Amino acid sequence: MNDEHAEAVRQTIQYMKEHLDEPMTTELLADLAGYSPYHFSRIFKRVTGISVRQYLSALRVESGKTELLQSPSLLVKIGMNIGLVSPGTFNTRFKQLVGLSPKRFRSTTESLHRYVNQYEHKPLAWTGEESQALPRIRCRIEAPEAFRGMIYVGLFPRPVPDQKPVTGTAVNLKNRTCTLTGMPAGSYYVLAAGIPWSLNPKDYFLLGKSLRGKLEEPVHIDRGTDLDVKIALREPLPHDPPIVVNLPLLLFEKDRNNSAR
């Protein structure tokens, strides 16, 4: 990655974060970075993995998550604060990226936080399972020795976790291996996030400081796919897009579906 390009994108992202309540266009951001809109768009996607528009949308939704957890403000006010004046636009965008409506997000954080923390000292229900069904991807996760928490792994259409994965799982305790199955044919990215145990619910939903990991190249899935991959978790970088999808909710849904079988 070109250091000059990465720095230009980092500065642009900082500007975006500080002006979320203002109209922003690719042309404006490109001008601030000193590039043509076409060149800037290519650089931005190369550095972050997604387009300027997608990144800005994720930033606004992430800011909305922060406000929802920090104050009892009306949803209309929150939407205006992050540049989404229409309540309908805010609700639609939020549900699309996070996985549930703003009201449900705010009302379920405490219960989902308690649900996740039950696994600090006991294994997940599917620990040790090894599916023989194809396609499948067996993942080995490398995390810092001192890490204690839940590690989420998923298969995403883009190299960022900005929507529900096509399939996903999680590991806890000292387990560092998992298997992804049940994915349709196509090209996807294997992404992982490590979230330390916490008594503060916000730490499970605002993930700017969480560990991250991914396969740099997409995996191509067909009926006979049988892969072994390794993912190393790292500290977040300044240009990393927000993790907006609700990971505790995905864990709850997987647990519920596993229990129903």
mmCIF file of C-alpha atoms in Angstrom, residues 1 12 22 35 63 68 74 76 87 94 97 103 110 114-115 141-142 150 167 178 182 200 206 234 236 244 255:
data_model
loop_
_atom_site.group_PDB
_atom_site.id
_atom_site.type_symbol
_atom_site.label_atom_id
_atom_site.label_comp_id
_atom_site.label_asym_id
_atom_site.label_seq_id
_atom_site.Cartn_x
_atom_site.Cartn_y
_atom_site.Cartn_z
ATOM 1 C CA MET A 1 0.000 0.000 0.000
ATOM 2 C CA THR A 12 -10.166 12.187 4.556
ATOM 3 C CA GLU A 22 -22.890 18.039 6.731
ATOM 4 C CA TYR A 35 -6.897 14.096 -6.287
ATOM 5 C CA SER A 63 -22.214 7.275 14.958
ATOM 6 C CA LEU A 68 -28.347 5.494 20.726
ATOM 7 C CA LEU A 74 -35.243 11.091 19.677
ATOM 8 C CA VAL A 76 -35.135 12.131 14.414
ATOM 9 C CA PRO A 87 -36.174 9.276 9.856
ATOM 10 C CA PHE A 94 -29.447 1.297 10.217
ATOM 11 C CA LEU A 97 -26.168 -2.559 8.189
ATOM 12 C CA LYS A 103 -35.287 1.070 18.620
ATOM 13 C CA GLU A 110 -28.493 -5.049 27.946
ATOM 14 C CA ARG A 114 -25.808 -10.583 29.549
ATOM 15 C CA TYR A 115 -26.299 -13.353 27.018
ATOM 16 C CA ILE A 141 -7.354 -18.053 14.460
ATOM 17 C CA GLU A 142 -4.129 -16.546 15.770
ATOM 18 C CA MET A 150 -15.158 -13.857 22.103
ATOM 19 C CA THR A 167 -22.525 -17.714 7.328
ATOM 20 C CA CYS A 178 -13.872 -23.201 13.783
ATOM 21 C CA GLY A 182 -23.774 -23.621 4.647
ATOM 22 C CA ASN A 200 -19.843 -2.460 29.929
ATOM 23 C CA LEU A 206 -19.098 -0.063 19.563
ATOM 24 C CA ARG A 234 -4.428 -7.452 14.847
ATOM 25 C CA PRO A 236 -7.399 -1.786 14.342
ATOM 26 C CA VAL A 244 -21.430 -1.969 12.218
ATOM 27 C CA ASP A 255 -27.136 -20.375 19.285
#
